[in-house]
């Protein structure tokens, strides 16, 4: 067994001047039981994972590796049980003579190193890798032979393990969706991460039926029905986090395609201060939602974070003295103290009938998942005119576009004018990776864009690409917003059939922040890039 000079992580970080003794004590007090200090410091924002790795590299002379590029020796998985690898966040990656190279998230975990040396008989050489990298490698390499060998147990047991791995990887990557795509000779597994779909691996065609059957069993779907689309849901705990999965199957020429939407239940219940609203918009939005009645609409394409904003708004208003009822399709998350109704078209319970029934339940605040037709729109509007606060969503490109959309549905203009109090449009943009962000001066075109929007900016931030972000330069997403507050002048213009251009010009005079303005403000703050803002926002 190698003799090591054992040092504590806190001492190493203090020596580098990255944290203080007070910050370490505060972190130790707030961290979860059994959580490692390094993880807790990163989670609480005192250091980034990149800083942690760099310090360990310099101070301990331990090199770091990118596992997604490293040629891992799969035969070594037999040396370390999967449970040990997951619990200690480590994976064996190479072996030369008597030395076993092990990628570790915490190379100062001397107990784990000593245990490995005793159990394997090798001298362990630790290298550093990110937690996400290691967990993904564990999901990818462990049990691969078992899973795909099609052994005597039949296809079912491997399919169970394989689906667990696929879902675990999805959670580790913070993916919003998992796609199982059948083709003629294989089945592809893809993940949507930060809005971008990327391939992970391909599986043999022979595992397809068992894998899809396993998904259907968990989601309580009909296994024998393969010719019609089906929808279901699964509740699981993955990595000690409650996860809700929405399952959708679709018959294709090569078999059923499955898409699994991953909803992390620990990540949805955000306060209004945590959904990236800028200070002015937050103040105005709080004012709009705290009025005693009125219709408040959230607009944007599918997957633009509208549900998160809706739930944050409901959470803000959720007090003991108010009766909140929602009608949703589907009920995305269960909210404590809120009465939620699930749409069920099969028995005739749609948004309109659900909304009618809600009105007999003495509500103060109503949330309708989506306004899809004239009937729902009219009931929602009439509800807001009889003293209720009504939240709902529409699919429009901008906040102002919500007005003609309601008119196009056949709702009487005077009803829209009387009821509408505010419209919030939003989009999601990718965040610049904290670990590899760098600043540069503006190009002439970028200067023009900022000047046009009355912003003074000297430098912009972008990500160079690193292990944490898989070389993309982005990690995570954030929302950009525009809020149209319907004041008396806008109401007057609506009644006089003013064009949307005239209404937009008026709101611009009132210093309304449009999506592009809010996005560019976040570019100025170093949170995202001009390319991202221009990709999702219309500059009109």
Coordinates of C-alpha atoms in Angstrom, one line a residue:
X1 CA 0.0 0.0 0.0
X2 CA 1.4 3.4 -1.0
X3 CA 2.3 5.8 1.7
X4 CA 0.5 9.2 1.2
X5 CA 0.8 12.6 2.8
X6 CA -2.8 13.0 3.8
X7 CA -4.3 16.5 3.6
X8 CA -7.8 17.8 4.2
X9 CA -9.7 19.5 1.4
X10 CA -10.6 22.5 3.5
X11 CA -6.9 23.1 4.3
X12 CA -6.0 22.8 0.6
X13 CA -8.7 25.3 -0.5
X14 CA -7.8 27.7 2.3
X15 CA -4.1 27.6 1.3
X16 CA -5.1 28.7 -2.2
X17 CA -7.2 31.5 -0.8
X18 CA -10.4 30.3 -2.4
X19 CA -12.5 30.0 0.8
X20 CA -12.3 31.1 4.4
X21 CA -12.6 29.2 7.7
X22 CA -16.0 30.8 8.2
X23 CA -17.3 29.6 4.8
X24 CA -16.1 26.1 5.6
X25 CA -17.9 26.1 9.0
X26 CA -21.1 27.5 7.3
X27 CA -21.0 24.8 4.6
X28 CA -20.5 22.0 7.2
X29 CA -23.5 23.3 9.1
X30 CA -25.8 23.4 6.1
X31 CA -24.6 20.4 4.2
X32 CA -26.6 17.2 4.0
X33 CA -25.5 14.2 6.1
X34 CA -22.9 12.1 4.3
X35 CA -22.5 14.8 1.6
X36 CA -18.8 15.5 0.9
X37 CA -17.3 18.9 1.7
X38 CA -16.3 19.5 -1.9
X39 CA -19.8 18.8 -3.2
X40 CA -21.4 21.0 -0.5
X41 CA -19.1 23.9 -1.3
X42 CA -19.9 23.7 -5.0
X43 CA -23.7 23.3 -4.3
X44 CA -23.7 26.3 -2.0
X45 CA -21.8 28.4 -4.6
X46 CA -18.6 29.1 -2.6
X47 CA -16.5 27.5 -5.4
X48 CA -17.0 26.1 -8.9
X49 CA -16.2 22.4 -9.7
X50 CA -13.5 23.7 -12.1
X51 CA -11.8 25.7 -9.3
X52 CA -12.0 22.6 -7.1
X53 CA -10.3 20.4 -9.8
X54 CA -7.7 23.0 -10.6
X55 CA -6.7 23.4 -6.9
X56 CA -6.4 19.6 -6.4
X57 CA -4.3 19.3 -9.6
X58 CA -1.9 22.0 -8.5
X59 CA -1.7 21.3 -4.8
X60 CA -1.7 17.5 -4.9
X61 CA 0.0 17.0 -8.3
X62 CA -2.9 14.8 -9.4
X63 CA -4.0 15.0 -13.1
X64 CA -7.6 15.4 -14.3
X65 CA -9.3 13.5 -17.1
X66 CA -12.3 13.9 -19.4
X67 CA -14.0 10.5 -19.2
X68 CA -16.2 11.1 -22.2
X69 CA -13.0 11.2 -24.3
X70 CA -10.9 8.7 -22.4
X71 CA -10.6 5.1 -23.8
X72 CA -11.9 3.4 -20.7
X73 CA -10.9 -0.3 -20.3
X74 CA -14.3 -2.0 -19.8
X75 CA -12.7 -5.2 -18.4
X76 CA -11.8 -3.3 -15.2
X77 CA -15.4 -2.9 -14.1
X78 CA -15.2 -6.4 -12.6
X79 CA -12.6 -5.2 -10.1
X80 CA -14.9 -2.6 -8.4
X81 CA -18.6 -3.4 -7.6
X82 CA -21.0 -0.9 -9.1
X83 CA -22.4 0.0 -5.6
X84 CA -18.9 0.9 -4.4
X85 CA -18.3 3.0 -7.5
X86 CA -21.6 4.9 -7.2
X87 CA -21.3 5.4 -3.4
X88 CA -17.8 6.8 -3.6
X89 CA -18.1 8.4 -7.0
X90 CA -15.2 6.7 -8.7
X91 CA -14.5 4.4 -11.6
X92 CA -11.5 2.3 -12.6
X93 CA -10.3 3.4 -16.1
X94 CA -6.9 2.0 -16.8
X95 CA -4.4 -0.6 -15.5
X96 CA -0.7 -0.9 -16.1
X97 CA 1.3 -3.6 -14.4
X98 CA 0.5 -3.2 -10.7
X99 CA -1.0 0.2 -10.9
X100 CA -4.8 0.7 -11.2
X101 CA -5.8 4.2 -12.4
X102 CA -9.1 5.3 -10.8
X103 CA -11.0 8.4 -11.7
X104 CA -12.3 10.0 -8.5
X105 CA -14.5 13.0 -7.7
X106 CA -12.7 13.3 -4.4
X107 CA -9.0 12.1 -4.7
X108 CA -8.7 13.0 -0.9
X109 CA -11.0 10.1 0.0
X110 CA -8.2 8.0 1.5
X111 CA -10.6 5.5 3.0
X112 CA -11.9 4.7 -0.4
X113 CA -8.4 4.4 -1.9
X114 CA -7.2 2.1 0.9
X115 CA -10.3 -0.1 0.6
X116 CA -9.7 -0.4 -3.2
X117 CA -6.1 -1.3 -2.7
X118 CA -7.1 -4.0 -0.2
X119 CA -9.9 -5.4 -2.4
X120 CA -8.1 -5.3 -5.7
X121 CA -4.5 -5.9 -4.7
X122 CA -3.3 -3.1 -7.0
X123 CA -1.7 0.2 -6.1
X124 CA -4.3 2.8 -6.8
X125 CA -3.4 5.9 -8.7
X126 CA -6.2 8.5 -8.4
X127 CA -7.0 11.0 -11.1
X128 CA -9.7 13.7 -10.9
X129 CA -12.9 13.8 -12.9
X130 CA -16.2 15.7 -12.5
X131 CA -19.0 14.1 -10.6
X132 CA -21.3 14.1 -13.6
X133 CA -18.6 12.6 -15.8
X134 CA -18.0 9.7 -13.4
X135 CA -21.7 9.0 -12.8
X136 CA -22.4 8.9 -16.5
X137 CA -19.4 6.6 -17.1
X138 CA -20.7 4.2 -14.4
X139 CA -24.1 4.2 -16.0
X140 CA -22.6 3.6 -19.4
X141 CA -19.9 0.9 -18.7
X142 CA -21.3 -1.2 -15.8
X143 CA -23.3 -4.2 -16.6
X144 CA -23.1 -3.5 -20.3
X145 CA -22.1 -7.0 -21.1
X146 CA -24.9 -8.4 -18.9
X147 CA -27.5 -6.1 -20.3
X148 CA -26.9 -6.9 -23.9
X149 CA -25.8 -10.5 -23.8
X150 CA -29.4 -11.8 -23.9
X151 CA -28.5 -14.5 -21.4
X152 CA -30.7 -17.5 -20.2
X153 CA -32.9 -15.2 -18.1
X154 CA -34.5 -14.1 -21.3
X155 CA -34.6 -10.4 -22.4
X156 CA -36.6 -9.1 -19.4
X157 CA -33.9 -8.9 -16.7
X158 CA -31.4 -7.0 -18.9
X159 CA -34.2 -4.7 -20.0
X160 CA -34.9 -3.8 -16.4
X161 CA -31.3 -2.9 -15.7
X162 CA -30.9 -1.1 -19.0
X163 CA -33.9 1.1 -18.5
X164 CA -32.6 2.0 -15.0
X165 CA -29.3 3.0 -16.5
X166 CA -30.9 5.0 -19.3
X167 CA -33.0 7.0 -16.8
X168 CA -30.1 7.4 -14.3
X169 CA -28.0 8.9 -17.1
X170 CA -30.9 11.2 -18.0
X171 CA -31.1 12.5 -14.5
X172 CA -27.3 12.8 -14.2
X173 CA -27.2 14.9 -17.5
X174 CA -30.1 17.0 -16.3
X175 CA -31.9 16.1 -19.5
X176 CA -35.5 17.2 -20.1
X177 CA -36.4 14.3 -22.3
X178 CA -35.1 10.8 -23.2
X179 CA -35.8 9.5 -26.7
X180 CA -35.8 5.8 -27.6
X181 CA -35.7 5.8 -31.4
X182 CA -36.2 2.5 -33.3
X183 CA -34.7 2.0 -36.7
X184 CA -34.3 -1.0 -39.0
X185 CA -31.2 -2.5 -37.4
X186 CA -30.9 -0.9 -33.9
X187 CA -32.5 1.4 -31.3
X188 CA -30.9 4.7 -30.6
X189 CA -30.9 6.4 -27.1
X190 CA -30.9 10.2 -27.2
X191 CA -31.1 12.9 -24.5
X192 CA -32.4 16.5 -24.8
X193 CA -30.0 18.6 -22.7
X194 CA -30.3 22.4 -22.4
X195 CA -32.8 22.2 -25.3
X196 CA -30.4 20.4 -27.7
X197 CA -31.0 16.7 -28.6
X198 CA -27.9 14.6 -28.6
X199 CA -27.1 10.9 -29.2
X200 CA -25.8 8.8 -26.4
X201 CA -25.6 5.2 -27.6
X202 CA -27.2 2.6 -29.8
X203 CA -28.6 -0.8 -28.6
X204 CA -29.2 -4.0 -30.5
X205 CA -32.6 -4.4 -32.2
X206 CA -33.3 -7.6 -30.2
X207 CA -33.6 -5.7 -26.9
X208 CA -36.2 -3.3 -28.3
X209 CA -39.4 -5.1 -27.5
X210 CA -38.3 -6.0 -23.9
X211 CA -37.1 -2.4 -23.3
X212 CA -40.3 -0.8 -24.5
X213 CA -42.4 -3.4 -22.6
X214 CA -40.5 -2.5 -19.4
X215 CA -41.4 1.2 -19.9
X216 CA -45.0 0.4 -20.5
X217 CA -45.2 -1.8 -17.4
X218 CA -43.9 1.0 -15.2
X219 CA -46.2 3.5 -16.8
X220 CA -49.3 1.3 -16.5
X221 CA -49.8 1.2 -20.3
X222 CA -51.3 -1.6 -22.4
X223 CA -48.3 -3.9 -23.4
X224 CA -50.3 -5.6 -26.1
X225 CA -51.4 -2.4 -27.8
X226 CA -48.6 -1.5 -30.3
X227 CA -50.7 0.2 -33.1
X228 CA -52.0 3.2 -31.2
X229 CA -50.1 6.0 -29.3
X230 CA -50.3 5.8 -25.5
X231 CA -49.5 8.2 -22.7
X232 CA -48.7 7.5 -19.1
X233 CA -46.6 8.5 -16.1
X234 CA -44.0 6.9 -13.7
X235 CA -43.0 8.1 -10.2
X236 CA -39.4 7.1 -9.2
X237 CA -36.7 8.1 -6.8
X238 CA -33.3 8.4 -8.6
X239 CA -30.2 9.5 -6.7
X240 CA -32.4 10.2 -3.7
X241 CA -34.5 12.7 -5.7
X242 CA -38.2 12.2 -6.5
X243 CA -38.6 12.2 -10.3
X244 CA -41.8 12.3 -12.3
X245 CA -41.6 10.8 -15.7
X246 CA -44.2 11.4 -18.5
X247 CA -44.2 8.6 -21.1
X248 CA -45.4 8.9 -24.6
X249 CA -45.4 6.0 -27.2
X250 CA -45.9 6.4 -30.9
X251 CA -46.1 3.6 -33.5
X252 CA -43.5 4.0 -36.3
X253 CA -42.6 1.7 -39.2
X254 CA -39.7 0.2 -37.1
X255 CA -41.7 -0.2 -33.9
X256 CA -42.8 2.1 -31.1
X257 CA -40.8 5.3 -30.5
X258 CA -40.8 6.3 -26.8
X259 CA -40.2 9.7 -25.4
X260 CA -39.8 10.1 -21.6
X261 CA -40.1 13.6 -20.2
X262 CA -38.1 14.0 -17.0
X263 CA -39.6 16.3 -14.3
X264 CA -37.3 16.8 -11.4
X265 CA -39.7 17.5 -8.5
X266 CA -37.0 19.2 -6.4
X267 CA -36.4 21.7 -9.1
X268 CA -39.9 23.1 -9.9
X269 CA -41.0 24.8 -6.7
X270 CA -39.2 28.0 -7.3
X271 CA -40.0 31.4 -5.8
X272 CA -40.6 34.3 -8.2
X273 CA -37.2 35.7 -7.2
X274 CA -35.6 32.5 -8.6
X275 CA -37.0 32.4 -12.2
X276 CA -34.6 35.0 -13.7
X277 CA -37.0 38.0 -13.7
X278 CA -35.1 41.3 -13.8
X279 CA -35.9 43.7 -11.0
X280 CA -38.3 46.0 -12.9
X281 CA -40.3 43.1 -14.4
X282 CA -40.5 41.3 -11.0
X283 CA -41.9 44.4 -9.4
X284 CA -44.5 44.9 -12.2
X285 CA -45.4 41.2 -12.3
X286 CA -46.0 41.1 -8.5
X287 CA -48.2 44.1 -8.8
X288 CA -50.3 42.4 -11.7
X289 CA -50.8 39.1 -9.9
X290 CA -51.7 40.7 -6.5
X291 CA -54.8 42.5 -8.0
X292 CA -58.1 41.1 -6.7
X293 CA -59.3 40.0 -10.2
X294 CA -58.2 39.8 -13.8
X295 CA -56.8 37.5 -16.5
X296 CA -53.1 36.9 -16.6
X297 CA -51.6 35.1 -19.6
X298 CA -48.2 33.4 -20.0
X299 CA -47.2 32.9 -23.6
X300 CA -44.4 31.2 -25.5
X301 CA -43.7 27.9 -27.4
X302 CA -43.7 24.5 -25.8
X303 CA -40.8 24.0 -23.4
X304 CA -40.2 27.7 -22.7
X305 CA -40.7 27.4 -18.9
X306 CA -44.3 28.6 -18.7
X307 CA -45.3 25.9 -16.3
X308 CA -42.5 26.8 -13.9
X309 CA -43.5 30.5 -14.0
X310 CA -47.2 29.5 -13.5
X311 CA -46.4 27.4 -10.4
X312 CA -44.1 30.1 -9.0
X313 CA -46.9 32.6 -9.3
X314 CA -49.4 30.2 -7.6
X315 CA -46.8 29.5 -4.9
X316 CA -46.5 33.2 -4.3
X317 CA -50.3 33.6 -3.8
X318 CA -50.8 30.3 -2.0
X319 CA -52.0 31.5 1.5
X320 CA -54.4 29.9 4.0
X321 CA -57.1 32.4 3.3
X322 CA -57.4 31.8 -0.5
X323 CA -59.0 28.9 -2.4
X324 CA -56.8 28.1 -5.4
X325 CA -58.1 25.6 -8.0
X326 CA -56.4 24.5 -11.2
X327 CA -57.5 22.5 -14.2
X328 CA -54.4 21.0 -16.1
X329 CA -53.5 18.6 -18.8
X330 CA -51.6 16.9 -17.4
X331 CA -51.1 17.9 -13.7
X332 CA -47.4 18.4 -14.0
X333 CA -46.6 18.7 -10.3
X334 CA -48.6 18.4 -7.1
X335 CA -48.8 21.6 -5.1
X336 CA -49.5 21.6 -1.4
X337 CA -52.7 23.4 -0.5
X338 CA -53.9 23.7 -4.1
X339 CA -56.8 21.8 -5.5
X340 CA -55.7 20.4 -8.9
X341 CA -58.0 18.9 -11.5
X342 CA -56.7 16.6 -14.2
X343 CA -58.3 16.9 -17.7
X344 CA -59.9 13.6 -18.8
X345 CA -61.3 13.9 -22.4
X346 CA -62.4 10.2 -22.3
X347 CA -65.1 11.1 -19.8
X348 CA -65.8 14.6 -21.2
X349 CA -63.8 16.5 -18.6
X350 CA -62.0 19.2 -20.8
X351 CA -60.8 22.6 -19.8
X352 CA -64.1 24.2 -20.5
X353 CA -66.2 21.8 -18.4
X354 CA -63.6 21.7 -15.7
X355 CA -63.6 25.5 -15.5
X356 CA -67.4 25.6 -15.3
X357 CA -67.4 23.2 -12.3
X358 CA -64.5 25.1 -10.6
X359 CA -66.7 28.3 -10.5
X360 CA -69.1 26.5 -8.2
X361 CA -66.3 25.7 -5.8
X362 CA -65.9 29.3 -4.5
X363 CA -62.4 29.9 -5.8
X364 CA -60.3 33.0 -5.4
X365 CA -57.6 32.1 -7.9
X366 CA -58.0 29.8 -10.9
X367 CA -55.4 28.3 -13.1
X368 CA -56.3 26.9 -16.5
X369 CA -53.5 24.9 -18.1
X370 CA -54.1 26.3 -21.6
X371 CA -56.6 28.3 -23.6
X372 CA -57.2 26.2 -26.7
X373 CA -60.6 27.3 -27.9
X374 CA -63.2 30.0 -27.8
X375 CA -65.3 28.2 -25.2
X376 CA -62.4 28.0 -22.7
X377 CA -61.3 31.5 -23.5
X378 CA -64.8 33.0 -22.8
X379 CA -65.3 31.1 -19.5
X380 CA -61.8 32.1 -18.3
X381 CA -62.5 35.7 -19.2
X382 CA -66.0 35.8 -17.6
X383 CA -64.5 34.2 -14.5
X384 CA -62.0 37.0 -14.2
X385 CA -64.8 39.6 -14.7
X386 CA -66.7 38.1 -11.7
X387 CA -64.0 38.7 -9.2
X388 CA -61.5 35.9 -9.8
X389 CA -57.8 36.0 -10.6
X390 CA -57.3 33.6 -13.6
X391 CA -53.9 32.4 -14.9
X392 CA -53.6 30.6 -18.2
X393 CA -51.2 30.0 -21.2
X394 CA -51.3 30.7 -24.9
X395 CA -48.9 29.8 -27.7
X396 CA -47.9 33.1 -29.2
X397 CA -44.6 34.7 -30.2
X398 CA -44.8 37.8 -28.1
X399 CA -46.9 39.3 -25.3
X400 CA -48.7 41.8 -27.6
X401 CA -49.6 38.9 -30.0
X402 CA -51.9 37.4 -27.3
X403 CA -54.4 40.2 -27.9
X404 CA -55.2 39.3 -31.6
X405 CA -55.0 35.6 -30.7
X406 CA -58.0 36.0 -28.3
X407 CA -59.8 38.1 -31.0
X408 CA -59.2 35.4 -33.6
X409 CA -60.7 32.8 -31.3
X410 CA -64.0 34.8 -31.6
X411 CA -64.0 36.3 -28.1
X412 CA -65.8 39.7 -28.1
X413 CA -63.2 42.5 -27.9
X414 CA -65.0 44.3 -25.0
X415 CA -64.6 41.1 -22.9
X416 CA -60.9 40.9 -23.7
X417 CA -60.4 44.6 -22.9
X418 CA -62.3 44.3 -19.6
X419 CA -60.6 41.2 -18.3
X420 CA -56.9 41.2 -19.4
X421 CA -54.6 42.6 -16.8
X422 CA -51.2 41.3 -18.0
X423 CA -49.4 39.1 -20.5
X424 CA -45.9 37.7 -19.9
X425 CA -44.0 36.1 -22.8
X426 CA -40.9 34.1 -22.2
X427 CA -38.2 31.9 -23.7
X428 CA -35.3 29.8 -22.4
X429 CA -31.7 30.6 -23.4
X430 CA -28.6 28.6 -22.6
X431 CA -26.4 29.8 -19.7
X432 CA -22.7 30.4 -20.3
X433 CA -20.8 27.6 -18.5
X434 CA -19.4 29.0 -15.2
X435 CA -16.3 26.8 -15.4
X436 CA -14.9 28.0 -18.8
X437 CA -16.4 31.5 -19.2
X438 CA -14.1 34.1 -20.7
X439 CA -14.7 37.7 -21.8
X440 CA -13.9 39.4 -25.1
X441 CA -14.4 42.8 -26.7
X442 CA -17.5 43.4 -28.9
X443 CA -17.5 43.1 -32.7
X444 CA -18.9 46.1 -34.7
X445 CA -22.2 44.3 -35.3
X446 CA -22.6 43.5 -31.6
X447 CA -21.9 47.2 -30.7
X448 CA -24.7 48.2 -33.1
X449 CA -27.1 45.7 -31.5
X450 CA -26.5 47.0 -28.0
X451 CA -26.6 50.7 -29.1
X452 CA -29.9 50.1 -30.8
X453 CA -31.3 48.9 -27.5
X454 CA -29.7 51.7 -25.5
X455 CA -27.2 49.6 -23.6
X456 CA -23.6 50.5 -23.0
X457 CA -21.5 47.3 -23.1
X458 CA -17.7 46.9 -23.5
X459 CA -17.2 43.2 -23.2
X460 CA -19.3 40.0 -23.6
X461 CA -18.9 36.6 -21.9
X462 CA -18.8 33.3 -23.7
X463 CA -17.7 29.7 -22.8
X464 CA -14.6 28.2 -24.3
X465 CA -15.8 24.7 -23.8
X466 CA -14.6 22.4 -21.0
X467 CA -15.3 19.0 -19.4
X468 CA -18.2 20.4 -17.3
X469 CA -20.1 21.5 -20.4
X470 CA -19.0 18.8 -22.7
X471 CA -17.2 21.3 -24.9
X472 CA -20.3 23.3 -25.7
X473 CA -19.6 26.5 -23.7
X474 CA -23.0 26.4 -22.1
X475 CA -24.4 24.7 -19.0
X476 CA -28.0 25.0 -17.8
X477 CA -30.7 27.4 -19.0
X478 CA -32.4 30.6 -17.9
X479 CA -35.5 32.5 -18.9
X480 CA -35.8 35.8 -20.6
X481 CA -39.2 37.7 -20.3
X482 CA -41.3 40.5 -21.5
X483 CA -44.3 41.8 -19.5
X484 CA -47.2 43.7 -21.1
X485 CA -49.2 45.4 -18.4
X486 CA -52.6 46.3 -19.8
X487 CA -53.2 49.9 -18.7
X488 CA -56.1 52.2 -19.5
X489 CA -54.4 53.5 -22.7
X490 CA -53.8 50.0 -24.0
X491 CA -57.5 49.2 -23.3
X492 CA -58.5 52.3 -25.2
X493 CA -56.3 51.3 -28.2
X494 CA -57.7 47.8 -28.1
X495 CA -61.3 49.1 -28.2
X496 CA -60.5 51.4 -31.1
X497 CA -59.0 48.5 -33.1
X498 CA -55.5 49.9 -33.0
X499 CA -52.9 47.8 -34.8
X500 CA -50.5 45.7 -32.8
X501 CA -47.7 47.9 -34.2
X502 CA -49.3 51.0 -32.6
X503 CA -49.8 49.1 -29.3
X504 CA -46.1 48.0 -29.4
X505 CA -44.9 51.5 -30.1
X506 CA -46.9 52.9 -27.2
X507 CA -45.6 50.2 -24.8
X508 CA -42.0 51.0 -26.0
X509 CA -42.6 54.6 -25.1
X510 CA -43.6 53.4 -21.6
X511 CA -40.2 51.6 -21.3
X512 CA -41.5 48.1 -21.6
X513 CA -38.7 45.6 -21.8
X514 CA -39.1 43.2 -24.7
X515 CA -37.6 39.7 -25.0
X516 CA -34.6 41.0 -26.8
X517 CA -34.0 43.8 -24.3
X518 CA -34.2 41.4 -21.4
X519 CA -31.9 39.0 -23.2
X520 CA -29.3 41.6 -24.0
X521 CA -29.4 42.8 -20.4
X522 CA -28.5 39.2 -19.4
X523 CA -25.8 39.2 -22.0
X524 CA -24.4 42.4 -20.4
X525 CA -24.5 40.6 -17.0
X526 CA -22.4 37.8 -18.5
X527 CA -25.1 35.1 -18.1
X528 CA -25.8 34.2 -21.8
X529 CA -24.7 35.1 -25.3
X530 CA -26.0 37.3 -28.1
X531 CA -26.3 34.3 -30.4
X532 CA -28.6 32.6 -27.8
X533 CA -30.8 35.7 -27.4
X534 CA -31.1 36.2 -31.2
X535 CA -31.9 32.5 -31.6
X536 CA -35.1 32.7 -29.5
X537 CA -36.2 36.3 -29.5
X538 CA -37.9 38.3 -32.3
X539 CA -36.4 41.7 -32.7
X540 CA -39.3 43.8 -34.0

